[in-house]
Amino acid sequence: RLVTVTGFGGMGKTELAKEAGRWFRERPWLPEGPCFPDGIHIVELRAIPSADQARVLIGSALWFPPESYKTSQDLAGALAGSRRLLILDDLDEAVDGDRKGVRALLQTLLEHADHCRFLVTTRLPPGGVPERRHTVHGMSLWEAAILFREWAILGAEAYLPEPLARLYSLQVSLMKAYQDGKIPDPWRAF
C-alpha cells in the first residue's frame, strides 16, 4: 500500500509519480471496481522539515477541517474508509530532519487508513515501514543516445522539459561538431 520512489535529484521521481496519478485518473475502473473513487491527491512537501508539518500540509491539502489532522491518529481517522491515492512528493527534508517522525506518521496512516494507497517520492527512503521501494536510475549512455536521436529526428526541442532541453542542445552541439569534422561520429560507438 506504500510505494516509495527514490533516486538522486533530477532523476524524474516527481514526474513518474505524477504520471502514475494520471494513469489511474484516466483508467478509473479495474475489474474489481473503481480504483480511487475518493480521489487522487498530490501533496507537495518540498522544504517541509518535520513529520508534524507534513501531517498538517497533507490534511489541509485534502481540505479536511483542522481538528481532523491535529495528530497522526486524527489524520488517519479522517482518511479511514476512503479510497484515495495520496502522492506525497518530495519528502526529502522531512525524512532527513525527522526520520523517526516520518516513519511514525506513515506507519499510523498505513495501519488506520486501510483503503488508501500512498506513493512517496524522496531521495532517502524513510525505512522502517512496510513499503515497496523503486529506485529511479539515470539513463545509460546508450539509452540517452537513442532518445536524443529520436528527438533530433522529430525536431522536438520545443516540447522538451528543461533538463532534456539542455541535453538536447548538447546533442545538437555534438552533431554540429561531427559535421564540421571536429570530432568522430558520436553514434558510431552505438
CSV table of N, CA, C and O in Angstrom, one decimal, residues 40-115:
chain,number,residue,atom,x,y,z
A,40,ILE,N,-7.5,11.2,-6.3
A,40,ILE,CA,-6.0,11.1,-6.4
A,40,ILE,C,-5.5,12.5,-6.0
A,40,ILE,O,-5.8,13.5,-6.7
A,41,HIS,N,-4.6,12.5,-5.0
A,41,HIS,CA,-4.2,13.8,-4.5
A,41,HIS,C,-2.7,13.9,-4.5
A,41,HIS,O,-2.0,13.0,-4.0
A,42,ILE,N,-2.1,15.0,-5.0
A,42,ILE,CA,-0.7,15.2,-4.9
A,42,ILE,C,-0.4,16.3,-3.9
A,42,ILE,O,-1.0,17.4,-3.9
A,43,VAL,N,0.4,15.9,-2.9
A,43,VAL,CA,0.7,16.9,-1.8
A,43,VAL,C,2.2,17.2,-2.0
A,43,VAL,O,3.1,16.3,-1.8
A,44,GLU,N,2.5,18.4,-2.3
A,44,GLU,CA,3.9,18.9,-2.5
A,44,GLU,C,4.5,19.2,-1.1
A,44,GLU,O,4.0,20.0,-0.4
A,45,LEU,N,5.6,18.4,-0.7
A,45,LEU,CA,6.1,18.5,0.6
A,45,LEU,C,7.6,19.1,0.6
A,45,LEU,O,8.3,19.0,1.6
A,46,ARG,N,8.0,19.7,-0.5
A,46,ARG,CA,9.3,20.3,-0.6
A,46,ARG,C,9.5,21.3,0.6
A,46,ARG,O,8.7,22.1,0.9
A,47,ALA,N,10.7,21.2,1.2
A,47,ALA,CA,11.1,22.1,2.2
A,47,ALA,C,10.3,22.0,3.5
A,47,ALA,O,10.3,22.9,4.3
A,48,ILE,N,9.6,20.9,3.7
A,48,ILE,CA,8.9,20.7,4.9
A,48,ILE,C,9.8,19.8,5.8
A,48,ILE,O,10.1,18.7,5.5
A,49,PRO,N,10.3,20.4,6.9
A,49,PRO,CA,11.4,19.8,7.7
A,49,PRO,C,10.9,18.7,8.7
A,49,PRO,O,11.8,18.1,9.3
A,50,SER,N,9.6,18.6,9.0
A,50,SER,CA,9.2,17.6,10.0
A,50,SER,C,8.0,16.9,9.6
A,50,SER,O,7.2,17.3,8.8
A,51,ALA,N,7.8,15.8,10.3
A,51,ALA,CA,6.6,15.0,10.1
A,51,ALA,C,5.3,15.7,10.5
A,51,ALA,O,4.3,15.6,9.9
A,52,ASP,N,5.4,16.5,11.6
A,52,ASP,CA,4.3,17.3,12.0
A,52,ASP,C,3.8,18.3,11.0
A,52,ASP,O,2.6,18.4,10.7
A,53,GLN,N,4.8,19.0,10.4
A,53,GLN,CA,4.4,19.9,9.3
A,53,GLN,C,3.9,19.2,8.1
A,53,GLN,O,2.9,19.7,7.4
A,54,ALA,N,4.4,18.0,7.8
A,54,ALA,CA,3.9,17.2,6.7
A,54,ALA,C,2.5,16.8,6.9
A,54,ALA,O,1.6,16.9,6.0
A,55,ARG,N,2.2,16.4,8.1
A,55,ARG,CA,0.8,16.0,8.5
A,55,ARG,C,-0.2,17.1,8.3
A,55,ARG,O,-1.2,16.9,7.7
A,56,VAL,N,0.2,18.3,8.8
A,56,VAL,CA,-0.7,19.5,8.6
A,56,VAL,C,-0.9,19.8,7.2
A,56,VAL,O,-2.0,20.1,6.7
A,57,LEU,N,0.2,19.8,6.4
A,57,LEU,CA,0.1,20.1,4.9
A,57,LEU,C,-0.8,19.0,4.2
A,57,LEU,O,-1.6,19.4,3.4
A,58,ILE,N,-0.7,17.8,4.6
A,58,ILE,CA,-1.5,16.7,4.0
A,58,ILE,C,-3.0,17.0,4.3
A,58,ILE,O,-3.8,16.9,3.4
A,59,GLY,N,-3.3,17.2,5.6
A,59,GLY,CA,-4.6,17.4,6.0
A,59,GLY,C,-5.3,18.6,5.3
A,59,GLY,O,-6.4,18.6,4.9
A,60,SER,N,-4.5,19.7,5.3
A,60,SER,CA,-5.0,20.9,4.6
A,60,SER,C,-5.2,20.8,3.1
A,60,SER,O,-6.1,21.3,2.5
A,61,ALA,N,-4.2,20.0,2.5
A,61,ALA,CA,-4.3,19.8,1.0
A,61,ALA,C,-5.6,19.0,0.7
A,61,ALA,O,-6.1,19.1,-0.4
A,62,LEU,N,-6.0,18.2,1.6
A,62,LEU,CA,-7.2,17.4,1.4
A,62,LEU,C,-8.5,18.1,1.8
A,62,LEU,O,-9.6,17.5,1.8
A,63,TRP,N,-8.4,19.4,2.2
A,63,TRP,CA,-9.5,20.2,2.7
A,63,TRP,C,-10.2,19.7,3.9
A,63,TRP,O,-11.4,19.9,4.1
A,64,PHE,N,-9.4,19.0,4.8
A,64,PHE,CA,-10.0,18.5,6.0
A,64,PHE,C,-10.1,19.6,7.0
A,64,PHE,O,-9.2,20.5,7.0
A,65,PRO,N,-11.0,19.7,7.9
A,65,PRO,CA,-11.0,20.7,8.9
A,65,PRO,C,-9.8,20.5,9.8
A,65,PRO,O,-9.4,19.4,10.0
A,66,PRO,N,-9.3,21.6,10.4
A,66,PRO,CA,-8.0,21.5,11.2
A,66,PRO,C,-8.1,20.5,12.3
A,66,PRO,O,-7.1,19.8,12.6
A,67,GLU,N,-9.2,20.3,12.9
A,67,GLU,CA,-9.3,19.3,14.0
A,67,GLU,C,-9.1,17.8,13.5
A,67,GLU,O,-8.8,16.9,14.3
A,68,SER,N,-9.2,17.6,12.2
A,68,SER,CA,-9.0,16.3,11.6
A,68,SER,C,-7.6,15.9,11.4
A,68,SER,O,-7.3,14.8,11.0
A,69,TYR,N,-6.6,16.8,11.6
A,69,TYR,CA,-5.2,16.5,11.5
A,69,TYR,C,-4.3,17.0,12.6
A,69,TYR,O,-3.2,17.3,12.4
A,70,LYS,N,-4.9,17.2,13.8
A,70,LYS,CA,-4.1,17.6,14.9
A,70,LYS,C,-3.0,16.6,15.3
A,70,LYS,O,-1.9,17.0,15.7
A,71,THR,N,-3.3,15.3,15.1
A,71,THR,CA,-2.4,14.3,15.4
A,71,THR,C,-2.4,13.3,14.2
A,71,THR,O,-3.3,13.4,13.3
A,72,SER,N,-1.4,12.4,14.1
A,72,SER,CA,-1.4,11.4,13.1
A,72,SER,C,-2.6,10.5,13.1
A,72,SER,O,-3.1,10.1,12.1
A,73,GLN,N,-3.0,10.2,14.4
A,73,GLN,CA,-4.2,9.4,14.6
A,73,GLN,C,-5.4,10.1,14.0
A,73,GLN,O,-6.3,9.5,13.4
A,74,ASP,N,-5.5,11.4,14.2
A,74,ASP,CA,-6.7,12.2,13.7
A,74,ASP,C,-6.7,12.1,12.2
A,74,ASP,O,-7.7,11.9,11.6
A,75,LEU,N,-5.5,12.3,11.6
A,75,LEU,CA,-5.5,12.3,10.1
A,75,LEU,C,-5.8,10.9,9.6
A,75,LEU,O,-6.6,10.8,8.6
A,76,ALA,N,-5.3,9.9,10.2
A,76,ALA,CA,-5.6,8.5,9.8
A,76,ALA,C,-7.1,8.3,9.9
A,76,ALA,O,-7.7,7.6,9.1
A,77,GLY,N,-7.7,8.8,11.0
A,77,GLY,CA,-9.1,8.6,11.2
A,77,GLY,C,-9.9,9.3,10.1
A,77,GLY,O,-11.0,8.8,9.7
A,78,ALA,N,-9.5,10.5,9.7
A,78,ALA,CA,-10.2,11.3,8.7
A,78,ALA,C,-10.1,10.5,7.3
A,78,ALA,O,-11.0,10.6,6.5
A,79,LEU,N,-9.0,9.8,7.1
A,79,LEU,CA,-8.8,9.1,5.9
A,79,LEU,C,-9.4,7.7,5.9
A,79,LEU,O,-9.7,7.1,4.9
A,80,ALA,N,-9.7,7.2,7.1
A,80,ALA,CA,-10.2,5.8,7.3
A,80,ALA,C,-11.5,5.7,6.5
A,80,ALA,O,-12.4,6.6,6.4
A,81,GLY,N,-11.6,4.6,5.8
A,81,GLY,CA,-12.8,4.3,5.0
A,81,GLY,C,-12.8,4.9,3.6
A,81,GLY,O,-13.6,4.5,2.7
A,82,SER,N,-11.9,5.8,3.3
A,82,SER,CA,-11.9,6.4,2.0
A,82,SER,C,-10.9,5.7,1.1
A,82,SER,O,-10.0,5.0,1.7
A,83,ARG,N,-11.2,5.7,-0.2
A,83,ARG,CA,-10.3,5.0,-1.1
A,83,ARG,C,-9.6,6.1,-2.0
A,83,ARG,O,-10.2,6.6,-2.9
A,84,ARG,N,-8.4,6.5,-1.6
A,84,ARG,CA,-7.6,7.5,-2.2
A,84,ARG,C,-6.2,7.1,-2.5
A,84,ARG,O,-5.7,6.2,-1.9
A,85,LEU,N,-5.7,7.8,-3.5
A,85,LEU,CA,-4.2,7.6,-3.8
A,85,LEU,C,-3.6,9.0,-3.3
A,85,LEU,O,-4.0,10.0,-3.9
A,86,LEU,N,-2.7,8.9,-2.4
A,86,LEU,CA,-2.0,10.1,-1.9
A,86,LEU,C,-0.6,10.1,-2.4
A,86,LEU,O,0.1,9.1,-2.1
A,87,ILE,N,-0.2,11.0,-3.2
A,87,ILE,CA,1.1,11.1,-3.7
A,87,ILE,C,1.8,12.2,-2.9
A,87,ILE,O,1.5,13.4,-2.9
A,88,LEU,N,2.7,11.7,-2.0
A,88,LEU,CA,3.4,12.6,-1.1
A,88,LEU,C,4.8,12.9,-1.8
A,88,LEU,O,5.7,12.1,-1.7
A,89,ASP,N,4.9,14.1,-2.4
A,89,ASP,CA,6.0,14.4,-3.3
A,89,ASP,C,7.1,15.1,-2.5
A,89,ASP,O,6.8,16.1,-1.8
A,90,ASP,N,8.3,14.7,-2.7
A,90,ASP,CA,9.5,15.4,-2.2
A,90,ASP,C,9.5,15.5,-0.6
A,90,ASP,O,9.6,16.5,0.0
A,91,LEU,N,9.5,14.3,-0.1
A,91,LEU,CA,9.5,14.2,1.4
A,91,LEU,C,11.0,14.2,1.9
A,91,LEU,O,11.2,13.9,3.1
A,92,ASP,N,11.9,14.7,1.1
A,92,ASP,CA,13.3,14.7,1.4
A,92,ASP,C,13.7,15.3,2.8
A,92,ASP,O,14.4,14.7,3.6
A,93,GLU,N,13.3,16.5,2.9
A,93,GLU,CA,13.8,17.3,4.1
A,93,GLU,C,13.1,16.7,5.4
A,93,GLU,O,13.8,16.7,6.4
A,94,ALA,N,11.9,16.3,5.3
A,94,ALA,CA,11.3,15.7,6.5
A,94,ALA,C,11.9,14.4,6.8
A,94,ALA,O,12.2,14.1,8.0
A,95,VAL,N,12.3,13.5,5.8
A,95,VAL,CA,13.0,12.3,6.1
A,95,VAL,C,14.4,12.6,6.7
A,95,VAL,O,14.8,11.9,7.7
A,96,ASP,N,15.0,13.6,6.1
A,96,ASP,CA,16.4,13.9,6.6
A,96,ASP,C,16.4,14.5,8.0
A,96,ASP,O,17.2,14.1,8.8
A,97,GLY,N,15.4,15.3,8.3
A,97,GLY,CA,15.4,16.0,9.6
A,97,GLY,C,14.6,15.3,10.7
A,97,GLY,O,14.8,15.6,11.9
A,98,ASP,N,13.6,14.5,10.3
A,98,ASP,CA,12.7,13.9,11.3
A,98,ASP,C,12.3,12.5,10.8
A,98,ASP,O,11.2,12.1,10.7
A,99,ARG,N,13.3,11.6,10.6
A,99,ARG,CA,13.1,10.3,10.0
A,99,ARG,C,12.2,9.5,10.9
A,99,ARG,O,11.3,8.8,10.5
A,100,LYS,N,12.4,9.6,12.2
A,100,LYS,CA,11.6,8.8,13.2
A,100,LYS,C,10.1,9.3,13.1
A,100,LYS,O,9.2,8.5,13.1
A,101,GLY,N,9.9,10.6,13.1
A,101,GLY,CA,8.6,11.1,13.0
A,101,GLY,C,7.9,10.7,11.7
A,101,GLY,O,6.7,10.4,11.7
A,102,VAL,N,8.6,10.8,10.6
A,102,VAL,CA,8.1,10.4,9.3
A,102,VAL,C,7.6,8.9,9.3
A,102,VAL,O,6.6,8.5,8.8
A,103,ARG,N,8.5,8.1,9.9
A,103,ARG,CA,8.2,6.6,10.0
A,103,ARG,C,6.9,6.5,10.8
A,103,ARG,O,6.0,5.7,10.4
A,104,ALA,N,6.8,7.2,11.9
A,104,ALA,CA,5.6,7.0,12.8
A,104,ALA,C,4.3,7.5,12.0
A,104,ALA,O,3.3,6.9,12.1
A,105,LEU,N,4.4,8.6,11.3
A,105,LEU,CA,3.3,9.1,10.5
A,105,LEU,C,2.9,8.1,9.5
A,105,LEU,O,1.7,7.8,9.4
A,106,LEU,N,3.8,7.6,8.7
A,106,LEU,CA,3.5,6.7,7.6
A,106,LEU,C,2.9,5.4,8.2
A,106,LEU,O,1.9,4.8,7.7
A,107,GLN,N,3.5,4.9,9.3
A,107,GLN,CA,3.0,3.7,10.0
A,107,GLN,C,1.6,3.9,10.5
A,107,GLN,O,0.7,3.0,10.2
A,108,THR,N,1.3,5.0,11.1
A,108,THR,CA,-0.1,5.3,11.5
A,108,THR,C,-1.1,5.3,10.4
A,108,THR,O,-2.2,4.8,10.4
A,109,LEU,N,-0.7,6.0,9.3
A,109,LEU,CA,-1.6,6.1,8.1
A,109,LEU,C,-1.8,4.7,7.5
A,109,LEU,O,-2.9,4.4,7.2
A,110,LEU,N,-0.8,3.9,7.4
A,110,LEU,CA,-0.9,2.5,6.9
A,110,LEU,C,-1.8,1.7,7.8
A,110,LEU,O,-2.6,0.9,7.3
A,111,GLU,N,-1.7,1.8,9.1
A,111,GLU,CA,-2.5,1.0,10.0
A,111,GLU,C,-3.9,1.3,10.0
A,111,GLU,O,-4.8,0.5,10.2
A,112,HIS,N,-4.2,2.6,9.9
A,112,HIS,CA,-5.6,3.1,10.1
A,112,HIS,C,-6.4,3.6,8.9
A,112,HIS,O,-7.6,3.5,8.9
A,113,ALA,N,-5.7,4.0,7.9
A,113,ALA,CA,-6.3,4.4,6.6
A,113,ALA,C,-6.2,3.3,5.7
A,113,ALA,O,-5.5,3.4,4.7
A,114,ASP,N,-6.9,2.2,6.0
A,114,ASP,CA,-6.6,0.9,5.4
A,114,ASP,C,-7.0,0.8,3.9
A,114,ASP,O,-6.6,-0.2,3.2
A,115,HIS,N,-7.8,1.7,3.4
A,115,HIS,CA,-8.2,1.7,2.0
A,115,HIS,C,-7.4,2.7,1.1
A,115,HIS,O,-7.6,2.7,-0.1
